[in-house]
Amino acid sequence: MALIFTGNNVVLPNSDGLQPATIVVVNGIIKEIIPGYLTKSDLPRYQAATWVDAGDKYILPGLVDAHVHLNEPGRTDWEGFWTGTRAAISGGVTTLVDMPLNSIPPTTTLENLKLKQEAAEGQCWTDVAFWGGIVPGNESSLGPLVKAGIKGFKCFLIESGVEEFPCVTAEDLVLSMKTLADVLAESEGQRSVVLFHAELDSPGNAYGVPATEEDPPGNPNEYSTFLHSRPQKLETDAISLITTLQSHIPTLPCHIVHLSASSALPLIRGAKSAGLPLTAETCFHYLCLEADDIPAGRPDFKCCPPIREHANRELLWDALKDGTLDCVVSDHSPCVAELKDADIMNAWGGISTLGLGLSLLWTEGKKRGITINQIVTWTCVKTAEHAGLGNKKGRLAVGHDADLIIWDPEASYKVTKEMMHFKNKMSPYEEMTLSGQVEQTYLRGHLAYDRLAGGFVERAGELI
C-alpha cells in the first residue's frame, strides 16, 4: 500500500526555496516525487493509497543528528536509548549517531560495540548508527570496527572527563590515523572519518581545576570564570595540530566536532583551500546562546568547549553561511542532576537539547534571514553525508528512506520540563519561547510521533 504526502511547501534537494510537491512512498522508500500539490483525483492510480495532506505546513526531511551521547549501557541513569530516541523523534530527528564515550564500556573495541548494540536492540524510536573511539593502544580494533559498520572514530586531545576514555597524544594519533588509512586503502568501498574533540591540553591550563583566587581567578559560580579557563587558544592549538597531521595523511577525512572558537575559522578555511578533506560542525547552543547573557549559578549552561561571547556567535553564523562550517548538531550530553548541583567549575559539562534543535535554529535563524532550506542543509544533508549515510538519509529524494517531518513554521511555544522527553529534564532552554514546531515525524513511512494526536505512536527505529 502506498503512502502519499502532498503539500504546498516542500524542501527538495538542490532547491533554494519551498515548492509544491507530492511524494509517493512504497515500503518505506520514496518511490516518486511529482511536482505540484496534488489530490487523489489528480492521481487515479493512487486512489487506494493513504494520503497525508500537509496543506501549507512544511514537509521536510528528517533530521540527522550526528553527535549524541546516549550513555547506555553503564550510565543509563544519565540517558538511554529509549528516552534519548523518543526525545529526538519528537523534534523531527529520525536518525542519530551515538558517541563512543560516557557509556561503560566505551565503543573502542568490537566486543564493546556488540554490548552497546545489544543494549539498544528493541528500544529505538529513531534509526541509530554508532561512532567508535580512538584511545591509546586500540589501533588494532579500528579495522574490525570499520567492517562492523562503525561510521568513524572520535578522539580527545584533552581529558574527556571520564576515565575509561583517555585522551590521545600526537604519537597515538599518528599510529591510529596511519592504521585507519591503511584499512580504508585495503577495503574497497569502505569509508571512515576521524572526529576530534579539538581542545589541546597543555601544562598550566586550568581544565577541570576548581577555581581559586590564583588559578583561575574569579568566582567559581560566575560563568566568566569558566569561560576564561577554556580560552579559544585551546581550540586553535588543537586544530593546528590536526591539520598538520592530516597534511601527512591527506586521504583520510577528518572532522572537528562542536567548534566554538571563531579564531579557529581561518585554520579551517586554509585547510579546505589546500584540498584537505576536513569538515567541521558547530552546535545549537553556540548559535543560540551567548556568554554575555548567562547568569551566575547556572551550571546547566556549562559545556566544553564553552559558549562564548556575542561577537563570536555571529562569526559562527557567518561561517555556516559561507560554508566554512558544514553542519549543526546537538552534542546532547546529559547527566544526572547531582552532577550539575555544583559550582560551574566543578559541574558536569554538557547540555541537553534533543527535541529542540530545529525550533532553536528556526527561532534564531529567522532573525538573520536564514531560510528553512539552509537549516535543512546543515541539519539533514550535511550531517547525513558526514556520517556516511547520504545515500539514504537527509534528503527527500527518490530511493531514500521516507523520513519526513510535517512542520508548522508559525507555531510558538514555551519550553517546559513536561515537554522534555530526555531522561534528566535539565536544559538551559527551559522557559525560552521558540518558533516552529514539529507536528508529525515519519520514520521510513511509519508515523512515529504525532503531537496533535497525543505524542508517540509507533517505534520503528533500527540500528544502521
XYZ file of C-alpha atoms in Angstrom:
464
model
C 0.000 0.000 0.000
C 1.418 3.359 -0.988
C 1.652 6.340 1.324
C 1.333 9.781 -0.302
C 2.492 13.091 1.140
C 1.350 16.285 -0.537
C 1.813 19.934 0.309
C 2.462 23.438 -0.920
C 5.779 23.900 0.882
C 8.259 21.068 0.420
C 12.047 21.236 0.772
C 13.535 19.223 -2.087
C 17.229 18.693 -2.875
C 19.100 21.431 -4.732
C 16.232 23.854 -4.273
C 16.591 27.395 -2.979
C 13.019 27.657 -1.790
C 9.850 25.827 -0.920
C 7.763 24.306 -3.663
C 4.556 22.291 -4.043
C 5.193 18.592 -4.445
C 3.667 15.167 -3.927
C 5.820 12.356 -2.538
C 4.970 8.709 -3.143
C 6.254 6.208 -0.568
C 6.230 2.431 -1.040
C 7.626 0.015 1.555
C 9.219 2.862 3.483
C 11.190 4.186 0.500
C 10.479 7.296 -1.585
C 9.430 5.895 -4.951
C 8.369 9.029 -6.793
C 8.295 12.821 -6.361
C 5.743 14.596 -8.539
C 5.761 18.390 -8.931
C 2.642 20.110 -7.646
C 0.216 19.947 -4.737
C -1.928 17.031 -5.944
C -5.019 15.251 -4.626
C -6.494 11.778 -5.090
C -8.453 12.981 -8.108
C -5.189 14.078 -9.742
C -3.594 10.632 -9.315
C -6.182 7.925 -10.037
C -3.543 5.191 -9.826
C -3.105 6.009 -6.122
C -6.768 6.122 -5.135
C -6.268 3.316 -2.608
C -3.209 4.894 -1.011
C -3.090 6.591 2.367
C -2.774 10.341 1.856
C -1.147 12.856 4.210
C -2.104 16.403 3.230
C 0.240 18.952 4.812
C -1.516 21.914 3.209
C 0.633 24.994 3.830
C 2.700 23.352 6.556
C 6.262 22.460 5.575
C 7.344 18.959 4.554
C 10.995 18.472 5.497
C 13.391 15.533 5.555
C 14.008 14.014 8.970
C 16.996 15.475 10.779
C 20.228 13.506 11.144
C 21.839 14.400 14.475
C 25.416 13.175 14.154
C 26.537 13.998 17.701
C 24.540 12.453 20.555
C 25.590 10.855 23.850
C 23.077 8.159 24.813
C 25.320 6.693 27.550
C 23.803 3.184 27.602
C 24.966 0.758 28.919
C 26.769 1.816 32.064
C 25.386 5.312 32.604
C 21.762 4.723 31.659
C 20.697 6.879 34.605
C 22.167 9.792 32.604
C 20.398 8.879 29.346
C 19.411 5.770 27.426
C 18.291 4.606 24.005
C 14.587 4.628 24.889
C 14.415 8.126 26.369
C 17.019 9.701 24.099
C 15.496 8.484 20.843
C 11.971 9.428 21.973
C 13.195 12.954 22.665
C 14.837 13.011 19.241
C 11.815 11.774 17.276
C 9.581 14.358 18.979
C 11.790 17.071 17.496
C 11.974 15.663 13.976
C 15.268 13.782 14.332
C 14.850 10.468 12.525
C 18.491 9.321 12.615
C 21.122 9.898 15.246
C 24.723 8.799 15.611
C 25.762 7.779 19.105
C 29.089 8.899 20.529
C 31.540 6.263 21.824
C 32.040 7.655 25.322
C 30.057 8.108 28.525
C 28.693 4.602 28.145
C 30.521 1.859 30.016
C 32.250 0.237 28.266
C 33.081 2.812 25.581
C 32.805 1.860 21.913
C 36.525 1.239 21.409
C 36.538 -2.491 20.576
C 34.343 -4.861 18.589
C 33.247 -6.595 21.788
C 32.202 -3.269 23.327
C 30.240 -2.352 20.183
C 28.297 -5.602 20.434
C 27.407 -4.806 24.049
C 26.100 -1.400 23.001
C 24.093 -2.870 20.123
C 22.569 -5.452 22.465
C 21.593 -2.678 24.880
C 19.963 -0.671 22.074
C 18.036 -3.526 20.495
C 14.263 -3.035 20.676
C 14.485 0.397 22.309
C 15.000 2.871 19.465
C 12.406 5.342 18.185
C 14.882 6.714 15.641
C 17.382 4.901 13.475
C 20.712 4.768 15.301
C 24.251 4.498 13.966
C 27.452 4.464 16.000
C 30.769 6.258 16.174
C 33.758 4.369 17.545
C 36.553 5.752 19.673
C 40.310 6.167 19.370
C 42.118 5.797 22.695
C 45.760 4.960 23.405
C 46.546 1.422 22.285
C 43.348 0.436 20.455
C 44.593 0.838 16.875
C 44.219 -2.913 16.237
C 40.459 -2.559 16.864
C 39.886 0.048 14.169
C 39.746 -2.326 11.201
C 37.244 -4.740 12.797
C 35.069 -1.816 13.845
C 35.047 -0.369 10.319
C 33.971 -3.752 8.950
C 31.240 -3.950 11.615
C 29.682 -0.722 10.349
C 31.132 1.934 12.644
C 30.830 5.290 10.834
C 34.052 6.851 12.110
C 36.188 7.370 15.210
C 36.268 10.096 17.829
C 39.258 11.062 19.938
C 40.081 13.680 22.559
C 43.135 15.912 22.631
C 42.233 16.936 26.202
C 40.985 14.749 29.028
C 37.407 13.701 28.316
C 36.134 13.819 31.885
C 35.591 10.047 32.097
C 38.488 7.780 32.967
C 37.534 4.961 30.612
C 38.050 7.218 27.562
C 41.526 8.783 27.899
C 42.862 11.443 25.573
C 45.458 10.715 22.906
C 48.852 12.211 22.173
C 50.132 13.237 18.756
C 52.102 9.970 18.683
C 48.933 7.957 19.375
C 47.183 9.811 16.574
C 49.903 9.204 14.002
C 49.711 5.470 14.658
C 45.899 5.327 14.624
C 45.492 7.570 11.569
C 48.022 5.548 9.562
C 46.338 2.320 10.631
C 42.920 3.605 9.611
C 44.196 4.943 6.289
C 45.699 1.517 5.540
C 42.421 -0.218 6.460
C 40.485 2.014 4.072
C 43.033 1.552 1.270
C 42.695 -2.223 1.567
C 38.880 -2.230 1.851
C 37.219 -1.211 -1.374
C 34.046 0.745 -0.775
C 34.680 1.341 2.931
C 34.759 4.882 4.275
C 35.519 6.404 7.644
C 36.435 9.686 9.296
C 38.396 10.736 12.373
C 36.489 13.079 14.683
C 38.419 15.358 17.021
C 37.391 16.978 20.259
C 39.626 19.885 19.336
C 40.906 21.367 22.555
C 44.602 20.779 23.154
C 45.645 20.427 26.751
C 48.945 21.876 27.838
C 50.783 22.392 31.122
C 49.384 25.297 33.068
C 45.897 25.447 31.616
C 43.130 25.064 34.124
C 40.943 22.362 32.627
C 38.809 20.824 35.344
C 40.575 22.674 38.156
C 38.344 24.205 40.865
C 38.534 27.982 40.896
C 40.723 29.681 43.471
C 41.923 33.249 43.758
C 45.017 32.297 41.771
C 44.062 29.563 39.276
C 41.896 30.553 37.517
C 40.954 33.907 39.022
C 37.338 34.603 39.734
C 34.214 33.431 41.464
C 33.577 29.705 40.786
C 29.854 30.448 40.401
C 30.359 33.040 37.667
C 30.224 31.837 34.082
C 33.062 34.184 33.157
C 35.393 32.207 35.433
C 34.734 29.042 33.496
C 34.932 30.813 30.143
C 38.363 32.216 30.981
C 39.569 28.726 31.904
C 38.789 27.449 28.369
C 40.259 30.114 26.058
C 39.920 29.935 22.283
C 43.628 29.129 22.085
C 42.891 25.556 23.217
C 40.854 25.072 20.033
C 43.219 26.854 17.665
C 46.216 24.909 19.027
C 44.320 21.646 18.564
C 43.206 22.426 15.015
C 46.731 23.478 14.070
C 47.946 20.063 15.202
C 45.112 18.254 13.424
C 45.694 19.948 10.079
C 49.427 19.300 10.346
C 48.817 15.597 10.971
C 46.234 15.419 8.198
C 48.600 17.017 5.710
C 50.799 13.914 6.052
C 47.831 11.546 5.509
C 45.747 13.623 3.079
C 43.491 10.759 2.003
C 41.961 10.367 5.474
C 38.873 12.522 6.139
C 38.943 14.423 9.426
C 36.213 16.317 11.244
C 36.168 18.898 14.031
C 33.313 18.311 16.471
C 31.468 21.093 18.329
C 33.633 24.007 17.230
C 33.020 27.080 19.384
C 36.043 29.327 18.717
C 35.733 31.765 15.839
C 39.515 32.276 15.957
C 39.883 28.752 14.534
C 37.860 29.517 11.406
C 40.841 30.765 9.336
C 42.633 27.483 10.023
C 39.674 25.509 8.715
C 39.365 27.740 5.649
C 43.065 27.297 4.978
C 42.891 23.505 5.233
C 39.899 23.347 2.900
C 41.583 25.676 0.415
C 44.603 23.372 0.459
C 42.373 20.471 -0.539
C 42.411 18.597 2.746
C 39.242 16.547 3.391
C 38.404 18.449 6.585
C 34.889 19.235 7.799
C 33.614 20.925 10.934
C 30.416 21.179 12.910
C 29.060 23.594 15.465
C 26.150 23.154 17.862
C 22.752 24.632 18.586
C 23.993 26.118 21.864
C 26.880 28.009 20.259
C 24.471 29.563 17.762
C 21.569 30.271 20.119
C 23.197 31.211 23.446
C 25.942 33.637 24.400
C 28.189 34.077 27.416
C 27.088 37.674 27.962
C 23.580 36.519 28.962
C 24.420 33.560 31.203
C 23.525 34.320 34.836
C 25.665 33.316 37.807
C 24.973 29.984 39.468
C 23.669 28.259 36.321
C 25.813 25.183 35.605
C 23.138 23.941 33.185
C 24.824 26.292 30.677
C 28.214 24.600 31.083
C 29.625 22.654 28.146
C 33.075 22.023 26.710
C 34.201 23.949 24.713
C 32.248 26.791 26.326
C 29.525 29.037 24.985
C 31.332 32.235 24.021
C 30.538 35.917 23.548
C 28.049 37.608 21.201
C 30.627 38.605 18.577
C 31.938 35.042 18.461
C 28.419 33.686 17.950
C 27.819 35.960 14.966
C 31.066 34.829 13.349
C 29.931 31.205 13.681
C 26.687 32.070 11.877
C 28.712 33.747 9.137
C 30.932 30.663 8.825
C 27.882 28.460 8.369
C 26.548 30.725 5.658
C 29.828 30.768 3.732
C 30.421 27.011 4.070
C 33.427 27.101 6.395
C 31.326 25.198 8.927
C 29.490 22.285 7.374
C 26.758 21.265 9.763
C 24.944 21.759 13.065
C 24.401 19.061 15.709
C 23.122 18.878 19.266
C 26.040 17.377 21.217
C 23.279 16.213 23.558
C 25.386 15.358 26.627
C 23.143 14.842 29.646
C 23.895 13.749 33.197
C 22.073 13.134 36.480
C 21.007 16.185 38.468
C 23.617 15.688 41.183
C 26.441 16.272 38.703
C 25.030 19.697 37.855
C 24.494 20.556 41.519
C 27.857 22.251 41.951
C 29.637 25.481 41.135
C 30.299 25.975 37.450
C 33.937 24.900 37.678
C 33.061 21.511 39.170
C 29.724 20.733 37.497
C 29.490 18.248 34.628
C 29.926 19.948 31.264
C 27.109 19.063 28.911
C 23.857 20.495 27.538
C 20.634 18.594 26.859
C 18.950 19.565 23.599
C 17.297 16.554 21.923
C 13.887 17.526 20.575
C 14.544 21.270 20.492
C 17.220 21.826 17.846
C 15.074 22.537 14.801
C 12.994 25.098 16.689
C 16.126 26.698 18.117
C 17.722 27.172 14.701
C 14.485 28.427 13.169
C 13.963 30.918 16.003
C 17.480 32.345 15.771
C 17.875 31.886 12.028
C 14.839 33.980 11.138
C 16.479 36.951 12.870
C 19.368 36.619 10.415
C 17.463 35.932 7.203
C 18.226 32.203 7.296
C 15.908 30.022 5.202
C 14.490 26.629 6.052
C 16.468 25.255 3.095
C 19.722 26.352 4.711
C 18.695 24.760 8.003
C 17.858 21.515 6.218
C 21.276 21.558 4.542
C 23.051 21.981 7.898
C 20.990 19.517 9.948
C 19.957 16.895 7.383
C 22.012 16.847 4.187
C 25.483 17.579 5.543
C 25.105 15.565 8.738
C 23.976 12.527 6.747
C 26.961 12.872 4.423
C 29.323 13.298 7.378
C 28.080 10.027 8.899
C 28.290 8.125 5.607
C 24.502 7.941 5.334
C 23.950 10.370 2.465
C 22.819 7.598 0.125
C 19.603 7.028 2.096
C 19.165 9.742 4.738
C 18.946 13.518 4.906
C 17.035 14.291 1.682
C 13.581 13.929 0.204
C 14.814 12.074 -2.865
C 13.779 9.013 -4.853
C 15.391 5.909 -3.365
C 15.916 7.477 0.053
C 14.236 6.351 3.249
C 10.877 8.026 3.744
C 11.951 10.001 6.812
C 9.738 13.100 6.817
C 8.578 15.875 9.125
C 5.364 17.860 8.954
C 6.487 21.208 10.384
C 4.449 24.223 11.484
C 6.672 27.279 10.926
C 4.178 29.642 12.576
C 3.809 27.764 15.870
C 5.174 29.284 19.051
C 5.701 27.516 22.358
C 7.435 27.831 25.701
C 9.910 25.102 26.654
C 8.817 23.332 29.848
C 10.043 20.284 31.733
C 6.855 18.479 30.724
C 7.789 18.656 27.041
C 11.365 17.459 27.558
C 11.404 13.761 26.698
C 15.057 13.096 27.559
C 15.664 11.363 30.887
C 17.060 14.140 33.091
C 14.938 17.209 32.496
C 17.578 19.912 32.802
C 18.240 22.339 29.987
C 19.259 25.986 29.657
C 16.396 26.342 27.167
C 13.705 25.872 29.812
C 11.245 28.798 29.804
C 12.551 30.011 26.439
C 9.882 30.775 23.815
C 10.661 29.127 20.469
C 9.205 29.400 16.966
C 8.284 26.488 14.714
C 7.201 23.062 15.909
C 7.052 19.504 14.650
C 3.515 18.209 14.119
C 4.375 14.737 12.832
C 7.506 12.671 12.332
C 7.626 9.695 9.964
C 10.449 7.137 10.013
C 10.639 5.055 6.828
C 6.967 5.790 6.293
C 5.898 4.851 9.822
C 4.162 7.563 11.824
C 6.350 7.673 14.919
C 5.233 10.917 16.532
C 2.029 12.953 16.239
C 1.927 15.982 18.529
C -1.705 16.831 17.851
C -2.842 13.247 18.477
C -1.141 12.843 21.823
C 2.518 12.170 21.063
C 4.323 8.914 20.414
C 2.686 6.461 18.016
C 4.927 3.683 16.661
C 8.508 2.692 17.491
C 10.215 1.779 14.232
C 13.883 2.586 14.829
C 16.638 0.302 13.600
C 20.388 0.019 14.148
C 22.119 1.075 10.931
